[in-house]
Coordinates of C-alpha atoms in Angstrom, one line a residue:
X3 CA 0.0 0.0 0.0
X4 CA 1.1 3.2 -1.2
X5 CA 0.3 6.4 1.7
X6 CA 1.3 9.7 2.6
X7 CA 5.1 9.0 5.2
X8 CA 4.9 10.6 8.5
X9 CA 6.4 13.6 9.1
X10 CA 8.7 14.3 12.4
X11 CA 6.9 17.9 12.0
X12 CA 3.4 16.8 12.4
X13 CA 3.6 13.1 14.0
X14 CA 4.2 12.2 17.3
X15 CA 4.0 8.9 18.8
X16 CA 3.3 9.6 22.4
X17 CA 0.8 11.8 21.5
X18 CA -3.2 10.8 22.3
X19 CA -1.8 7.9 23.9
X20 CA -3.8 5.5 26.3
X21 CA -2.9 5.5 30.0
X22 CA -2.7 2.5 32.4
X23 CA -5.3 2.4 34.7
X24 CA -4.8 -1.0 36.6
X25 CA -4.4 -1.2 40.4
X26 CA -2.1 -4.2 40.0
X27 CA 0.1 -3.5 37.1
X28 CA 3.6 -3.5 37.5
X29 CA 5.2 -0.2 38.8
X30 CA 2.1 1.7 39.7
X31 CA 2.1 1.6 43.3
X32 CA 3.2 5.2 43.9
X33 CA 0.4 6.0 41.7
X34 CA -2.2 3.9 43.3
X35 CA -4.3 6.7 45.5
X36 CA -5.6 8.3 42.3
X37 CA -6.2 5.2 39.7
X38 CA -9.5 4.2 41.6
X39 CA -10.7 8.2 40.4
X40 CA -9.6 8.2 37.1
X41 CA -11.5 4.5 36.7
X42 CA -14.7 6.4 37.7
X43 CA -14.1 10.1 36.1
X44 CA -16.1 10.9 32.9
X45 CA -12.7 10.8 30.7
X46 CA -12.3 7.1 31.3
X47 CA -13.1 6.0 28.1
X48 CA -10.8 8.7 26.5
X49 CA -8.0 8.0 29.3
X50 CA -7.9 4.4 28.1
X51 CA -9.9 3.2 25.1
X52 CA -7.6 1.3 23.1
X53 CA -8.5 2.0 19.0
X54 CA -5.9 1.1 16.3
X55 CA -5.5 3.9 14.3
X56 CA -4.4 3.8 10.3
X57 CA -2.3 6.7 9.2
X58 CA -3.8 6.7 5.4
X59 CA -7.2 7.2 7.2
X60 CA -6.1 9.8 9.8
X61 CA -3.5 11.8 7.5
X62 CA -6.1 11.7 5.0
X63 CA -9.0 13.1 7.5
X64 CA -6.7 15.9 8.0
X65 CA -5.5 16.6 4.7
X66 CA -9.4 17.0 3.6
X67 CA -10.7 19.0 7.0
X68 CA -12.5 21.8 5.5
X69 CA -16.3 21.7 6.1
X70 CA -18.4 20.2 8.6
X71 CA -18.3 16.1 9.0
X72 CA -18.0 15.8 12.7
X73 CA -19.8 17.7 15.5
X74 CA -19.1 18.4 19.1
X75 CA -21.9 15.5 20.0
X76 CA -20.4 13.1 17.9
X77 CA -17.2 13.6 19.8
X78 CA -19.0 13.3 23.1
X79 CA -20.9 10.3 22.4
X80 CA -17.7 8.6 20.6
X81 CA -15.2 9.3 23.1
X82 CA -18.2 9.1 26.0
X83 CA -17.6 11.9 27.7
X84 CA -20.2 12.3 30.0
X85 CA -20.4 16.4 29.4
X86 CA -23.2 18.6 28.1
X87 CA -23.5 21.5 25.8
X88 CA -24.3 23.8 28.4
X89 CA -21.5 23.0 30.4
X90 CA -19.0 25.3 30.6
X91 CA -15.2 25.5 28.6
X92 CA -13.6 28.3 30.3
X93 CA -12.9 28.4 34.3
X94 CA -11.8 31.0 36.8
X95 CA -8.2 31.3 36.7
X96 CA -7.8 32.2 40.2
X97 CA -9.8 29.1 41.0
X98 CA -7.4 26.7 39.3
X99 CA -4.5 28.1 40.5
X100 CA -5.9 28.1 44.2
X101 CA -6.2 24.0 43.5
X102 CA -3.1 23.8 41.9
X103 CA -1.7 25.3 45.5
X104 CA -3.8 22.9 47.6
X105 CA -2.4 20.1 45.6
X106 CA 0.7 21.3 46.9
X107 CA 2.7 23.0 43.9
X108 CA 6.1 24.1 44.5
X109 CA 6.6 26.6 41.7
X110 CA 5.9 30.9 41.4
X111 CA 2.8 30.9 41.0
X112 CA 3.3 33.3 38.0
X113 CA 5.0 31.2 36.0
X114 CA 4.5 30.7 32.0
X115 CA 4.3 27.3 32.3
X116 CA 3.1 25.0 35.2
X117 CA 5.8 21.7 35.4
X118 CA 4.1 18.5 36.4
X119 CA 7.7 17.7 38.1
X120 CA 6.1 20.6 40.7
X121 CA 3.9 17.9 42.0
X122 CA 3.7 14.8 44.2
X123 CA 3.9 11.5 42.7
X124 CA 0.0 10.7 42.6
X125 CA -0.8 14.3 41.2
X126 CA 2.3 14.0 39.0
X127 CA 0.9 10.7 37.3
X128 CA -2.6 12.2 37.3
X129 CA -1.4 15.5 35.4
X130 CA 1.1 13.2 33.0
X131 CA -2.2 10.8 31.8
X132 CA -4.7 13.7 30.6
X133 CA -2.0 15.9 29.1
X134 CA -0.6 12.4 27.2
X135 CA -4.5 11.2 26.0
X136 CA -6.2 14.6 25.7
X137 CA -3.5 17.8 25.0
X138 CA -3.7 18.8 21.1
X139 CA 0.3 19.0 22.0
X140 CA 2.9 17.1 19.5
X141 CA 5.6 18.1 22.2
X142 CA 6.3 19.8 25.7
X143 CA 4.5 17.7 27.3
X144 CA 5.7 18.3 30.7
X145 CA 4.0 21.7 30.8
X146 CA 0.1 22.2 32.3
X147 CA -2.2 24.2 29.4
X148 CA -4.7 26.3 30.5
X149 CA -7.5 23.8 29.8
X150 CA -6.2 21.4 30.8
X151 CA -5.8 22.6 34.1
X152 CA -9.3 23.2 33.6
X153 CA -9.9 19.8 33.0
X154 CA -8.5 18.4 36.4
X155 CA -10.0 21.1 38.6
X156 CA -13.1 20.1 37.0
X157 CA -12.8 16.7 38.1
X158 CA -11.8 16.6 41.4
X159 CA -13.8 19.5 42.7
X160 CA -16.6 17.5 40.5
X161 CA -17.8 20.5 38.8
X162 CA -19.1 20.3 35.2
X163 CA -16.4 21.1 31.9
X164 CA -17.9 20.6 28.6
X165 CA -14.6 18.4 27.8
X166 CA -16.0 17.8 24.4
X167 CA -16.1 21.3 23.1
X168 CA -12.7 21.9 24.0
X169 CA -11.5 19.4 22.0
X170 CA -13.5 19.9 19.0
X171 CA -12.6 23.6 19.3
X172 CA -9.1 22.1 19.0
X173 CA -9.3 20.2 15.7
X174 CA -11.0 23.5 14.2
X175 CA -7.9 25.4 14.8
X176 CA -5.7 22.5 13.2
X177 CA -7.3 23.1 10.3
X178 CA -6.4 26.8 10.3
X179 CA -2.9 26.2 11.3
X180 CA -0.5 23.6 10.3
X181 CA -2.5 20.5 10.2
X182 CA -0.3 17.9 12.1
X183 CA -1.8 14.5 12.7
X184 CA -3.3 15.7 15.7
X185 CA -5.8 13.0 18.0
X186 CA -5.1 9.9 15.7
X187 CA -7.0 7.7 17.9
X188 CA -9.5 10.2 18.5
X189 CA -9.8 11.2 15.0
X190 CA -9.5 6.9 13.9
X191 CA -12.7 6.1 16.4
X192 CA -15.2 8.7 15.0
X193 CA -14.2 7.5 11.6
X194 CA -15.3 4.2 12.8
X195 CA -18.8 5.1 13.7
X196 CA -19.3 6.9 10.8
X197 CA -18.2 4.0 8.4
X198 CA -18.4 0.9 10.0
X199 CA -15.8 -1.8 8.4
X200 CA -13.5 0.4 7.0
X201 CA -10.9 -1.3 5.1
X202 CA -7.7 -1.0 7.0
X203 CA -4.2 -2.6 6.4
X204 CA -2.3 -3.7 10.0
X205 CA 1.0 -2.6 7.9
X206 CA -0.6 0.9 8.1
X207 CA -1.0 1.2 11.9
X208 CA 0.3 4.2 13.6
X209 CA 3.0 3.1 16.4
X210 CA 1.6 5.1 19.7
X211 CA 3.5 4.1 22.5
X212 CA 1.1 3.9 25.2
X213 CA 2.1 4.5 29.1
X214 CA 3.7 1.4 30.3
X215 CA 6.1 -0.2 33.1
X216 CA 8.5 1.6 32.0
X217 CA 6.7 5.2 31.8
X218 CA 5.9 4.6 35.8
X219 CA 9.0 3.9 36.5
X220 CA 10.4 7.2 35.3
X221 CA 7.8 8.8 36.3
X222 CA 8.7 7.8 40.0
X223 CA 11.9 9.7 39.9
X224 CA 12.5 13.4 40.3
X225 CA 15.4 13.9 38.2
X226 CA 18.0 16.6 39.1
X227 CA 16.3 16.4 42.8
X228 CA 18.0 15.0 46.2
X229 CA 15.3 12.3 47.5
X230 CA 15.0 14.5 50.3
X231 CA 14.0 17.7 48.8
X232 CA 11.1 15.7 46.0
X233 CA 7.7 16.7 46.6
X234 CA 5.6 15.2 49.2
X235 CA 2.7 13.4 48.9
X236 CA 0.2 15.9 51.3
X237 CA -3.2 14.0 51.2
X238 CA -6.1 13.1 48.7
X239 CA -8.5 15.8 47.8
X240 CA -11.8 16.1 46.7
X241 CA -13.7 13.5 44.3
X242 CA -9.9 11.7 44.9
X243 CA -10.6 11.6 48.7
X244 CA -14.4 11.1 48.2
X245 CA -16.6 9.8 45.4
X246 CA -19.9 11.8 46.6
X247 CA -17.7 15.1 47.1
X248 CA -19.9 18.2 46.9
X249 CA -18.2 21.3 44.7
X250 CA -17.6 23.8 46.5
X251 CA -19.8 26.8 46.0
X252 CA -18.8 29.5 43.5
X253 CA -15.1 30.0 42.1
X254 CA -13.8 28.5 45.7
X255 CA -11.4 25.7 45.0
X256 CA -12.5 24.5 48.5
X257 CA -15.6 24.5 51.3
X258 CA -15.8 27.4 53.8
X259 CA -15.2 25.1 56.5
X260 CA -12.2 22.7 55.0
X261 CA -9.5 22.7 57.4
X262 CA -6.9 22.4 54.5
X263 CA -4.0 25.1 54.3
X264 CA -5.1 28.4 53.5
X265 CA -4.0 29.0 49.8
X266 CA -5.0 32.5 49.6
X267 CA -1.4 34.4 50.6
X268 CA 0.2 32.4 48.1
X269 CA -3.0 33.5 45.5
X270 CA -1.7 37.3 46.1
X271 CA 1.5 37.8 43.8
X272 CA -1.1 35.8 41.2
X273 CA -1.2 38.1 37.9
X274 CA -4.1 36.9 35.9
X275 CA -3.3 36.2 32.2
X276 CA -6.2 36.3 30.4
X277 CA -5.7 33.0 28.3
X278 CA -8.3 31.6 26.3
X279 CA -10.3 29.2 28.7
X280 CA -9.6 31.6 31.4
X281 CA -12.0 34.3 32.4
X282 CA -11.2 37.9 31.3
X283 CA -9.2 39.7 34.0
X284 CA -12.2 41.6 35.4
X285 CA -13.8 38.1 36.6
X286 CA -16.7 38.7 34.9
X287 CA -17.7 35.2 33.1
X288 CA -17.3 35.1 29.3
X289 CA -20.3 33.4 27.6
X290 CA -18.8 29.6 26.0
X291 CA -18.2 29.8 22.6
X292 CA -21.0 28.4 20.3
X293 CA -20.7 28.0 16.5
X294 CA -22.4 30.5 14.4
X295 CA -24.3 30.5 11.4
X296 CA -22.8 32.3 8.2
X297 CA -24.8 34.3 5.7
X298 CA -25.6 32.7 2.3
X299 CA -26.5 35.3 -0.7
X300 CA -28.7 34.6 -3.2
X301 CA -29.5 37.2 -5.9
X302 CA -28.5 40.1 -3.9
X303 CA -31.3 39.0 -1.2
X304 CA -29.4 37.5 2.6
X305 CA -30.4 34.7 3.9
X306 CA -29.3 33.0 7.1
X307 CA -27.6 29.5 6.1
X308 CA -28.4 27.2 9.4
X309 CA -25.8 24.6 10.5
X310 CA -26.5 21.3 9.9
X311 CA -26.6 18.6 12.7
X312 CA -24.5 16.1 11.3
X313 CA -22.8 15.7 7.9
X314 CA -23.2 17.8 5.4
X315 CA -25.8 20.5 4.8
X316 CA -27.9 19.5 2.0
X317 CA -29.9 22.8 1.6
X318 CA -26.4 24.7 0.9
X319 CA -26.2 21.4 -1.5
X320 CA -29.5 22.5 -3.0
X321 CA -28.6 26.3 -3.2
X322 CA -25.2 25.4 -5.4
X323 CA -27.4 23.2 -7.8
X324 CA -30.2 25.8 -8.6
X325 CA -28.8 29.5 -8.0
X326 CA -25.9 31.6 -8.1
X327 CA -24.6 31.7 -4.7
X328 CA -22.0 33.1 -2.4
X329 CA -21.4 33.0 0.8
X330 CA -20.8 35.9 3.0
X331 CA -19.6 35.9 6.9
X332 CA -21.1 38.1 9.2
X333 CA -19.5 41.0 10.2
X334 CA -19.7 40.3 13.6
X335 CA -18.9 36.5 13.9
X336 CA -16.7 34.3 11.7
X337 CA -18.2 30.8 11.5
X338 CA -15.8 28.6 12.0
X339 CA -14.2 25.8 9.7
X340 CA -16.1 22.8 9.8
X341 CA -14.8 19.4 9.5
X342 CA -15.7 17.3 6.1
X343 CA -14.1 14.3 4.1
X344 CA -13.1 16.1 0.8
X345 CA -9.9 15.5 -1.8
X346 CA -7.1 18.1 -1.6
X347 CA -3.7 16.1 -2.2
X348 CA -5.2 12.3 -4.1
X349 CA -2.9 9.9 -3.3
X350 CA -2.8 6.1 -5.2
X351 CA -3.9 2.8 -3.7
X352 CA -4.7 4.1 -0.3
X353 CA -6.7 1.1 0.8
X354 CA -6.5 -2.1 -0.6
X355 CA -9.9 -3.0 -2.0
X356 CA -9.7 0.1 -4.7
X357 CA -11.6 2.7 -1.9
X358 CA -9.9 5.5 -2.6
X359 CA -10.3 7.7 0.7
X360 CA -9.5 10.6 -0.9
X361 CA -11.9 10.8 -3.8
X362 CA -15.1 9.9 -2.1
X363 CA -17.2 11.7 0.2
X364 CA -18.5 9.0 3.5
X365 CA -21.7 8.6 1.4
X366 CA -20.1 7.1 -2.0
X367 CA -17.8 5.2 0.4
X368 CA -20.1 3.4 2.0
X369 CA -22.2 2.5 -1.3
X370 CA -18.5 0.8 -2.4
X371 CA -18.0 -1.0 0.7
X372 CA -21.4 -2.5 0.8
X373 CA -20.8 -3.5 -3.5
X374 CA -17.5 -5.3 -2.5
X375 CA -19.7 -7.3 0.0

């Protein structure tokens, strides 16, 4: 089989890996005081679901991403998720950063990027498995984004994060930028459900190394660090300590009456940055992003073009066959690129039973599947 080579510039084999989540595998002892929460949390299925992934089809997904194929509730009910579209995807800073303390950072609290080294062993290996199965990151992988921070708040304080949105967010700025082969597991299970028995070819499969023995074991060791300066394990918090944990009320990283350390002093040097799933620096809560619609033109006369739920929108498909049409964004609001299955770059003999990927849309892919049958 012929396919597009991997590129060191947009491949990465450790990234979207699947994280071990066993009480009795080997080397996870250190470890073992969060496993039992990550086996119940809502990211399970993305923490650990282990999908072979073909690079033809994922490169090939990429390549094509221009219009809208997948939606945020296909990547909630694929990855099962357990989130809602009117949960939120930005957080308070301040609260974050208040957790971050109580899980007993070590670093300025000002700093650019938050180390997972910072941390005790548990947090350390709780930080390393979502930024490894979930970060849109090809490398530096020992720093904390913004939402992902987000995401681990949101979990042990048990509040809601609409997790899904995030990521689909995500894959729409690939497209914009540089598109690397970004979530190839991710990307490999919703082509899946959308065309069950895809042809695939084991030569083909993309080598993830997945957290093993051996990524315990390192991640056991401080390097650079006297054994008796490494972080201490303080205690478990939260959801961790207790599975029917109440959030606390507000922005508050913890309950009024918690007899925890007092994380507010080292709060006050805080200067808040104003990222893009933090709140604006005023407090006041930004609304979530939703996708809006764009404006289609027909004869001089606007009309409002309305997203489709899934797939493609077959009243644009109407428009293009009957009228002269052009589509015009609001001034306001872009509406942002939408994930589809179309040919940019055709390669040859992508998959062996003559489906070209490339030149059919999902629809005429199936039909070919089914006449090979």
């Amino acid at each position: 089989m012929k396919y597009l080579q991997a590129r060191a510039s947009d491949f990465h084999k450790i990234h979207n890996i699947c994280c071990i989540l066993e009480a009795n595998f080997p080397n996870i002892e250190p470890f073992k005081d969060v496993v039992p929460f990550l086996r119940e949390s809502r990211i399970f299925n993305a923490l650990t679901e282990r999908h072979k992934c073909y690079e033809s089809h994922v490169r090939c997904f990429w390549n094509a991403a221009r219009y809208e194929e997948f939606n945020v509730g296909d990547v909630r009910r694929v990855l099962d998720l357990h989130d809602k579209d009117e949960d939120p995807s930005i957080s308070s800073e301040r609260m974050c950063k208040g957790y971050w303390l109580c899980m007993g950072f070590t670093g300025y609290i000002n700093e650019k990027g938050y180390i997972k080294s910072k941390f005790c062993r548990p947090y350390k290996f709780l930080i390393h498995c979502v930024i490894h199965a979930l970060s849109h990151r090809k490398g530096a992988y020992d720093e904390v984004s913004d939402y992902i921070m987000n995401i681990i708040a949101s979990l042990v304080l048990n509040r809601p994060y609409n997790s899904s949105q995030v990521i689909f967010n995500l894959m729409l700025d690939n497209i914009k930028g540089e598109k690397y082969v970004m979530y190839p597991r991710f990307v490999q299970m919703l082509l899946d459900d959308q065309v069950p028995n895809l042809p695939k070819d084991p030569s083909n499969e993309v080598p993830l190394k997945h957290i093993d023995s051996e990524t315990l074991k390192r991640l056991n060791t401080y390097r650079g660090v006297n054994p008796e300066d490494e972080q201490r394990y303080r205690k478990k918090l939260g959801k961790i300590k207790r599975s029917d944990f109440v959030a606390p009320e507000g922005d508050n990283w913890r309950h009024a009456d918690s007899n925890s350390d007092n994380e507010t002093e080292g709060l006050n040097p805080m200067v808040l940055k104003k990222l893009r799933f933090w709140f604006v620096k005023d407090e006041k809560r930004k609304r979530t992003p939703k996708v809006t619609t764009s404006k289609v033109v027909i004869n001089g006369k606007s009309e409002k073009q309305e997203s489709s739920e899934r797939l493609v929108d077959n009243s644009f498909e109407y428009y293009t066959k009957n009228v002269n049409v052009c589509v015009a964004e609001t001034k306001k609001k872009k509406s942002p690129p939408r994930l589809v299955d179309e040919p940019v770059t055709p390669p040859t003999d992508v998959i062996k039973e003559g489906v070209d990927l490339l030149k059919m849309s999902f629809s005429r892919l199936r039909e070919a599947i089914y006449c090979t049958r």
